[in-house]
Coordinates of C-alpha atoms and ligand atoms in Angstrom, one line a residue:
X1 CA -119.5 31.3 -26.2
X2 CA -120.9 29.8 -29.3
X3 CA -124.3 31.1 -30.0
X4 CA -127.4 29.4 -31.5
X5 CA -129.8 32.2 -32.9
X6 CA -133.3 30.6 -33.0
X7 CA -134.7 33.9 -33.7
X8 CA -137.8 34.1 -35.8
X9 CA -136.9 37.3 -37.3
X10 CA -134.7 39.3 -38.0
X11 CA -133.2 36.0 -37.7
X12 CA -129.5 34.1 -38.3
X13 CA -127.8 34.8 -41.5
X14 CA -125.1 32.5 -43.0
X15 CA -121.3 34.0 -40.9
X16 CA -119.9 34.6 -44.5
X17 CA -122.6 36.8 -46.2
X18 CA -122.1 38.9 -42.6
X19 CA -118.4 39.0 -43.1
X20 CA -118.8 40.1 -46.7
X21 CA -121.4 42.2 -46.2
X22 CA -119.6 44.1 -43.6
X23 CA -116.5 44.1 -46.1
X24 CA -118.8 45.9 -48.8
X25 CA -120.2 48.2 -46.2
X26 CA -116.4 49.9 -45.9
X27 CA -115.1 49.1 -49.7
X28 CA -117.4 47.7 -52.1
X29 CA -115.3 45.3 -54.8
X30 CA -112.1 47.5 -53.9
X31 CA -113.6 50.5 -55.4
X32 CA -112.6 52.4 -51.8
X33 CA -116.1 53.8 -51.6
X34 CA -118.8 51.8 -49.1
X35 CA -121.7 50.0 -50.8
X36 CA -123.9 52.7 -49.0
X37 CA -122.2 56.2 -50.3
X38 CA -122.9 55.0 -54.1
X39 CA -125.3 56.0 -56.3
X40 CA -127.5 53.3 -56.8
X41 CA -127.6 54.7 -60.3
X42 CA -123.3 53.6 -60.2
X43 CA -122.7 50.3 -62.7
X44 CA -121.8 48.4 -59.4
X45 CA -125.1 48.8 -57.8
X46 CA -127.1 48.2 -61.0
X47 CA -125.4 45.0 -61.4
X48 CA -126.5 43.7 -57.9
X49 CA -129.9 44.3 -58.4
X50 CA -129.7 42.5 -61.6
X51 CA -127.9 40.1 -59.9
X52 CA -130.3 39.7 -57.0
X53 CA -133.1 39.7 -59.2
X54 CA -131.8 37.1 -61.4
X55 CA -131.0 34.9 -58.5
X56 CA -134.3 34.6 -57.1
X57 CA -136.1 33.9 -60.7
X58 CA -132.7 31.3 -60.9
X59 CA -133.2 29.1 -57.9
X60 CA -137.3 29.4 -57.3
X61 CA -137.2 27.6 -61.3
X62 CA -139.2 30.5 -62.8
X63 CA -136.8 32.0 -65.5
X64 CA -138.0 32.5 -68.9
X65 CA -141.3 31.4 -67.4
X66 CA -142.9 35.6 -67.7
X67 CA -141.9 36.4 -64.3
X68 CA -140.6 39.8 -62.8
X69 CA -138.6 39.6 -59.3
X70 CA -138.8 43.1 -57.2
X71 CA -136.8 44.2 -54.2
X72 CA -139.2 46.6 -52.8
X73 CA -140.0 48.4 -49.1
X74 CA -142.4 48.4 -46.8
X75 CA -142.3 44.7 -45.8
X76 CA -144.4 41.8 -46.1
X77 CA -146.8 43.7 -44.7
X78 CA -146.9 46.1 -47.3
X79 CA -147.6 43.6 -50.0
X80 CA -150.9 42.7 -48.1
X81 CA -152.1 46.2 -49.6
X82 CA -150.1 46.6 -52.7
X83 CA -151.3 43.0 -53.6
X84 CA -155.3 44.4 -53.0
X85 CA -154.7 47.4 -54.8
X86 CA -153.1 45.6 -58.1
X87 CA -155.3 42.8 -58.0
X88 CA -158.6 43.0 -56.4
X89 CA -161.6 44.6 -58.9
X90 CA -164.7 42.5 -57.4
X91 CA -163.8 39.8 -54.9
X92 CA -161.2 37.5 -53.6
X93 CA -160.7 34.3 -51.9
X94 CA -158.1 34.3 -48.8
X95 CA -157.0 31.5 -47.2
X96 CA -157.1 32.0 -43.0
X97 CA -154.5 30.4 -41.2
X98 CA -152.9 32.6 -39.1
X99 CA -152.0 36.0 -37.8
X100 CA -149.9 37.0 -41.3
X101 CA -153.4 36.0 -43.2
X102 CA -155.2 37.8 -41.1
X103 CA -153.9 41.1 -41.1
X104 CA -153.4 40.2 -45.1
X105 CA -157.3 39.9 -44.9
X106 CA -157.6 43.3 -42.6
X107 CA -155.8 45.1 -45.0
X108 CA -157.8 44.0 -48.3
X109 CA -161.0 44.5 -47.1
X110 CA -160.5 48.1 -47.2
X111 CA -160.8 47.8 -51.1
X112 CA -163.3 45.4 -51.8
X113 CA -165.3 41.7 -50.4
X114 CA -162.8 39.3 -49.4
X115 CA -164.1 35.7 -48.9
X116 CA -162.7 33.5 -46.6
X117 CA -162.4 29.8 -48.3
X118 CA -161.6 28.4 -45.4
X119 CA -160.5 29.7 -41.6
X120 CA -158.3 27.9 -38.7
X121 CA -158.7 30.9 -36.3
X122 CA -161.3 28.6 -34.0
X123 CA -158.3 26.3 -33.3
X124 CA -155.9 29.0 -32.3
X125 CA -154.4 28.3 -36.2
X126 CA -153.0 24.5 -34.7
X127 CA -153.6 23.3 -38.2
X128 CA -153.9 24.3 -41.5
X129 CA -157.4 23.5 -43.2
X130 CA -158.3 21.2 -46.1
X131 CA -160.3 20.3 -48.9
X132 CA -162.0 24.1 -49.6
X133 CA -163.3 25.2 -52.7
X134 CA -162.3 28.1 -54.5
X135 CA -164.4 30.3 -56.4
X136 CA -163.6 30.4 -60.2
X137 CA -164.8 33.7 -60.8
X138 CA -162.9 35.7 -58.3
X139 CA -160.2 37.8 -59.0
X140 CA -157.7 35.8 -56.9
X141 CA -156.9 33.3 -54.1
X142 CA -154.3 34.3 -50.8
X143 CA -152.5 32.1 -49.0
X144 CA -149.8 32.2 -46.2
X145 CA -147.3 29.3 -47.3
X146 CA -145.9 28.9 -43.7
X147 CA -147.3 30.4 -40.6
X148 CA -144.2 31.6 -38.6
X149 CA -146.1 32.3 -35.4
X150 CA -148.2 28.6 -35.2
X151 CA -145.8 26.7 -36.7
X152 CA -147.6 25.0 -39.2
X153 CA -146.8 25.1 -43.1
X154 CA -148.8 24.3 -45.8
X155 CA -147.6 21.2 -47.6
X156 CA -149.5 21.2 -50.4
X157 CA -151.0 24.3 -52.3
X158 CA -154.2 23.3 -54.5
X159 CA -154.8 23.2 -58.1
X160 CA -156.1 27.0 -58.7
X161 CA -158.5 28.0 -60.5
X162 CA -158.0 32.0 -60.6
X163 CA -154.3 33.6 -60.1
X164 CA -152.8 32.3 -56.6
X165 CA -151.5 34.9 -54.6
X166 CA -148.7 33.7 -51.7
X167 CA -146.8 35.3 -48.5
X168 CA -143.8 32.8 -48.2
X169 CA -142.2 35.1 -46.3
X170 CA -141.0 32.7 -43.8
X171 CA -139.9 29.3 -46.3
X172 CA -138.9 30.9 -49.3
X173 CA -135.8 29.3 -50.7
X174 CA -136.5 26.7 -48.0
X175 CA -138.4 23.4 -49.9
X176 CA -138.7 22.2 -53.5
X177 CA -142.1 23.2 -54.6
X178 CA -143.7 24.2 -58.1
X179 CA -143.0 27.9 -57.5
X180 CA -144.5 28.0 -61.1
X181 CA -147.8 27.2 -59.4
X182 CA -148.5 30.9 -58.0
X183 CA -148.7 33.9 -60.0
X184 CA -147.4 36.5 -57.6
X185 CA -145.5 35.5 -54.3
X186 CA -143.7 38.1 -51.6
X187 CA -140.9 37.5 -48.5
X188 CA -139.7 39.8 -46.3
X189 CA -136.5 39.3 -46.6
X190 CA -135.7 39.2 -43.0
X191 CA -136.7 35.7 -42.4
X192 CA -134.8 33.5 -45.2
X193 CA -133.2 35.5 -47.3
X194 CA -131.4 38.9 -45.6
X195 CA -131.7 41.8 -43.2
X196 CA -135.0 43.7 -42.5
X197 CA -135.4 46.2 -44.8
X198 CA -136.8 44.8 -48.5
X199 CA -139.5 42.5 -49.7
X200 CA -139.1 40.4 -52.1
X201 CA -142.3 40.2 -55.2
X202 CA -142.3 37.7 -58.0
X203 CA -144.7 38.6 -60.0
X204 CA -146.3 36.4 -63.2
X205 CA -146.5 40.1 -65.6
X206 CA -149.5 38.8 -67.2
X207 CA -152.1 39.4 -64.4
X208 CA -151.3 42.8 -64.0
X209 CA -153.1 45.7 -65.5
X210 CA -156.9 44.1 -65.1
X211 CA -158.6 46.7 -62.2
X212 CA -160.0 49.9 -62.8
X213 CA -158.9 51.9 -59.6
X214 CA -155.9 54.1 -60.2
X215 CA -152.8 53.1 -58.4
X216 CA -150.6 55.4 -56.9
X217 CA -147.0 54.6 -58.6
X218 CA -144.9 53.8 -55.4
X219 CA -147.7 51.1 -54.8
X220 CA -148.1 49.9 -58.6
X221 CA -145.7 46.8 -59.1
X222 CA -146.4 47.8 -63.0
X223 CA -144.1 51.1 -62.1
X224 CA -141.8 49.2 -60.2
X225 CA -141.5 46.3 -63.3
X226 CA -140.7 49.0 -66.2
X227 CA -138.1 50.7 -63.6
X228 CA -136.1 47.3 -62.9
X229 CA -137.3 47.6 -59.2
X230 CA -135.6 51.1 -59.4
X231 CA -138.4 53.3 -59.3
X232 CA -137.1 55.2 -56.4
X233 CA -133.7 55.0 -54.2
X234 CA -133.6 50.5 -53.1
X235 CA -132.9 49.4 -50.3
X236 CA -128.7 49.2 -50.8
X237 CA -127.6 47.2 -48.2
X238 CA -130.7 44.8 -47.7
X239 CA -130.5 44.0 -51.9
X240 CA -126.9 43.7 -51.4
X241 CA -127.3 40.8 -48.7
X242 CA -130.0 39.4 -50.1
X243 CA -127.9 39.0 -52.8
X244 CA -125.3 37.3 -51.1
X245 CA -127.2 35.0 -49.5
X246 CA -128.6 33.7 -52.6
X247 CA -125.5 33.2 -54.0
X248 CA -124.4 31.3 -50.9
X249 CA -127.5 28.6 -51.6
X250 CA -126.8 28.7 -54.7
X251 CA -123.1 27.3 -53.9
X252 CA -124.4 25.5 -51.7
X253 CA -126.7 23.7 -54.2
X254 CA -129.8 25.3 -54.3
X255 CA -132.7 24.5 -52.9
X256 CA -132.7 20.9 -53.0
X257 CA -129.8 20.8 -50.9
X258 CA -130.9 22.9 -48.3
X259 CA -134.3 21.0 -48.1
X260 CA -132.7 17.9 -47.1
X261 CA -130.8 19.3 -44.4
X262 CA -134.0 21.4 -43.2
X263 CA -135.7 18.2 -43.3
X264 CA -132.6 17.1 -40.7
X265 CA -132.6 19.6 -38.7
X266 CA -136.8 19.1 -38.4
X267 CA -136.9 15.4 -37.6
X268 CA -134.4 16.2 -34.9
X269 CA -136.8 18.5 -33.2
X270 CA -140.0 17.5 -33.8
X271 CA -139.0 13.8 -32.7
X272 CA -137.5 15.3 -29.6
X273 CA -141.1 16.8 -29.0
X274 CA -142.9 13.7 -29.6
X275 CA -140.4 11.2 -27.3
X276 CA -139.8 13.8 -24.4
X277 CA -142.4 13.5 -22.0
X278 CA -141.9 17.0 -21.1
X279 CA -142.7 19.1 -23.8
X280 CA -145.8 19.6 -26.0
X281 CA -146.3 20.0 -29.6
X282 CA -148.6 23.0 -30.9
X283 CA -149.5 22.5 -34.4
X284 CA -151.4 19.4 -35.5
X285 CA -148.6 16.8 -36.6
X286 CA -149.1 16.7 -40.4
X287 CA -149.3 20.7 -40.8
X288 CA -146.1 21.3 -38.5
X289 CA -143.4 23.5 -40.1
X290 CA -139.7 22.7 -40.7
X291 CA -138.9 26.3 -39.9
X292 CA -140.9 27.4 -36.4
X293 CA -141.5 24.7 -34.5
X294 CA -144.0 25.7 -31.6
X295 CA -144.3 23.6 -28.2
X296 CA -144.9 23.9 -24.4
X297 CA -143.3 23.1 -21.6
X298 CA -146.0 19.8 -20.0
X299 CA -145.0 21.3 -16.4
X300 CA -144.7 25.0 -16.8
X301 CA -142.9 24.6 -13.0
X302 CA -139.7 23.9 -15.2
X303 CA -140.0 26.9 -16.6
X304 CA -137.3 28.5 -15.0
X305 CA -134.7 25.6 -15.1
X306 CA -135.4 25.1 -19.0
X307 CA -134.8 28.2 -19.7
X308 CA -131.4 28.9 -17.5
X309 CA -130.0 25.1 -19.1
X310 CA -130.7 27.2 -22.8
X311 CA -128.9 30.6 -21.6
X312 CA -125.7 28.2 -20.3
X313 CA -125.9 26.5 -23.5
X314 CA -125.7 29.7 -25.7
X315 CA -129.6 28.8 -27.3
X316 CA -131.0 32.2 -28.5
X317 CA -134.1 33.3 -29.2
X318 CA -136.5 30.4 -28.6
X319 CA -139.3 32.5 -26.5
X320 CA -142.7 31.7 -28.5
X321 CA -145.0 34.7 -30.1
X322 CA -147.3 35.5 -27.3
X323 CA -150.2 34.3 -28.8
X324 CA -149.1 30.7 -28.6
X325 CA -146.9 31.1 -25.4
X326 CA -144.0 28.3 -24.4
X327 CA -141.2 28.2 -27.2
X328 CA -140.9 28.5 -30.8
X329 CA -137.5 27.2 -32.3
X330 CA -137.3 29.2 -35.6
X331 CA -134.9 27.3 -38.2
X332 CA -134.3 29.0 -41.0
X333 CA -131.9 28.1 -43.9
X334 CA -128.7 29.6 -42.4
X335 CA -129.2 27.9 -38.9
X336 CA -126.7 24.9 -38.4
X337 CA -128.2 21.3 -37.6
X338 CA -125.5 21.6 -35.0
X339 CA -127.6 24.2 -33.3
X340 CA -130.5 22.2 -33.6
X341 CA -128.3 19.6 -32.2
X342 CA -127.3 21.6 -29.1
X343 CA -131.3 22.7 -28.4
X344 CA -132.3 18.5 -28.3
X345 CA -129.4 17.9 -26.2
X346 CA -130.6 20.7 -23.6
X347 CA -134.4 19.2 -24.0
X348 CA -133.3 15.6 -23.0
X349 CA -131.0 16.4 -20.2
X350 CA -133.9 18.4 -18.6
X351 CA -135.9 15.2 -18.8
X352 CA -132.8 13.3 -17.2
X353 CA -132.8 16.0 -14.6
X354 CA -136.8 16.0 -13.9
Ligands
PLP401 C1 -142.8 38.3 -40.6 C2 -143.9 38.0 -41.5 C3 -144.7 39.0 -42.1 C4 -144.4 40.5 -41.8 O1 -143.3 40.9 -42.4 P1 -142.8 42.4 -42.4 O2 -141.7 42.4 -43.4 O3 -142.4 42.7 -41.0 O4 -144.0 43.3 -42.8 C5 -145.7 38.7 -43.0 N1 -146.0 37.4 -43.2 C6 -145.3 36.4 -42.6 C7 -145.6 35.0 -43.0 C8 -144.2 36.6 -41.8 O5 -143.6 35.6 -41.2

């Protein structure tokens, strides 16, 4: 049976960059030796991670603009220190609107003050607040562009004062935006871009180098810079698909291309919500995301049916986070509309069957 992954990640990745990343993983460019026996010292691995670097400055629109791309470890959630301990000297400015922010706020406190501009957390983070104000003496500003357990996504980012600091780890590559707006920006790769296992940094070089602490060098994206994101052994394989998948947007026409059909694939969804009589939206209408959307079931007696109708129809995945309950219908860039397509169909013939 045909499956439709709705996971929210590690999530669906396009078939192709599976089948050649599975190709590399027993002969990499007909060299007879698997991508993950080489040294990543070898000419063939040093030209992916040039590659995959160079993608990512390529379709975000930041080349030649004094940016650095990294593949590093540790996750997103990794970055929520490294980003404290390479940027924070006094104070900064975080943006609360959602688990991800939360812990990012968690994590920088250790450090120093952290100020929260603004906070959703009242609301159960339905919404994504407006119209704060941001310090102009602090060291920097955090925000989460797209909160992958709410469902809501920031749609517009304001005109920032101090460096602007961003974890887009779940709509990278997803939306045109000015990516030349932020001065340092991280994904986990496991959401848009590739397997679990790196993180993606673009970093704007000039605002490093301005705090006093000393920074061990595994943590110090300076290190990681002057080593072309080769400080230590990278993650092979996750670069690797990473890579690939770039190159499939990028075939695919970029970003633009895969806005408009994530814009699709949302309408389809989020207008099932609103006409269905039997589900419930979570996030507040103008803040909703076009890659989780979050809703209930009105009668949580259909519980069971709903969710047997999905199983027969090969829908994967679509359990929400358990601090928003119901379902969550994760669509990143690799997912078919056709999937999308299959999940609305299930929706409205439950409504038929009610
Ligand atoms: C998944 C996610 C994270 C955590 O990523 P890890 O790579 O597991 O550390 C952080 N922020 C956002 C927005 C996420 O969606």
């Amino acid at each position: 049976m045909k499956r439709h992954n709705f996971s929210a990640g590690p999530c669906v990745l396009p078939q192709e960059v599976l089948l050649k990343a599975s190709e590399a993983v027993m002969d990499l460019n007909g060299s007879g030796l698997s991508l993950v026996e080489i040294s990543h010292r070898s000419k063939d691995f040093v030209d992916i991670m040039e590659k995959a670097r160079s993608l990512a400055l390529e379709l975000l629109g930041l080349e030649g603009k004094g940016y650095k791309a990294l593949f590093l470890q540790g996750g997103a959630s990794m970055q929520f220190l490294m980003v404290a301990l390479n940027l924070l000297e006094k104070r900064a400015g975080y943006l609360n609107t959602g688990t991800w922010s939360d812990k990012a706020i968690k994590e920088a406190k250790i450090y120093d003050d952290i100020y929260e501009v603004a906070s959703s957390k009242n609301a159960n983070y339905n919404y994504i607040p407006k119209g704060y104000d941001i310090p102009t003496d602090y060291d920097y500003f955090h925000c989460t562009s797209n909160n992958t357990i709410f469902g809501t996504q920031m749609k517009q980012f304001p005109d920032c004062p101090i460096p602007m600091v961003c974890d887009m780890s779940s709509d990278i590559f997803s939306r045109q935006i000015d990516y030349s707006k932020f001065d340092l920006i991280y994904a986990g790769a496991q959401k848009n871009m590739g397997p679990a296992g790196t993180t993606l940094v673009i970093i704007k070089e000039d605002i490093l180098g301005k705090v006093s602490r000393k920074i061990p060098s595994m943590m110090d994206y300076k290190v990681h810079i002057s080593k072309s994101s080769m400080f230590n052994t990278p993650p092979v394989f996750a670069v690797y698909t990473s890579m690939l998948t770039m190159e499939w947007l990028k075939n695919l026409g970029g970003i633009t291309a895969i806005e408009e059909i994530n814009q699709k694939k949302a309408q389809l969804i989020y207008s099932e919500i609103d006409l269905n009589p039997l589900f419930k939206g979570f996030a507040t209408k103008e803040d909703r995301s076009m890659m989780n959307a979050t809703f209930t079931l009105a009668n949580e007696d259909l519980k069971d049916t709903f969710d047997t109708m999905c199983k027969e129809a090969g829908i994967n995945g679509i359990n929400g986070h358990r601090s928003v309950g119901g379902y969550r219908a994760s669509m990143y860039n690799a997912l078919p509309l056709e999937s999308v397509q299959i999940l609305v169909e299930v929706m409205s013939e439950l409504e038929s069957k009610a």
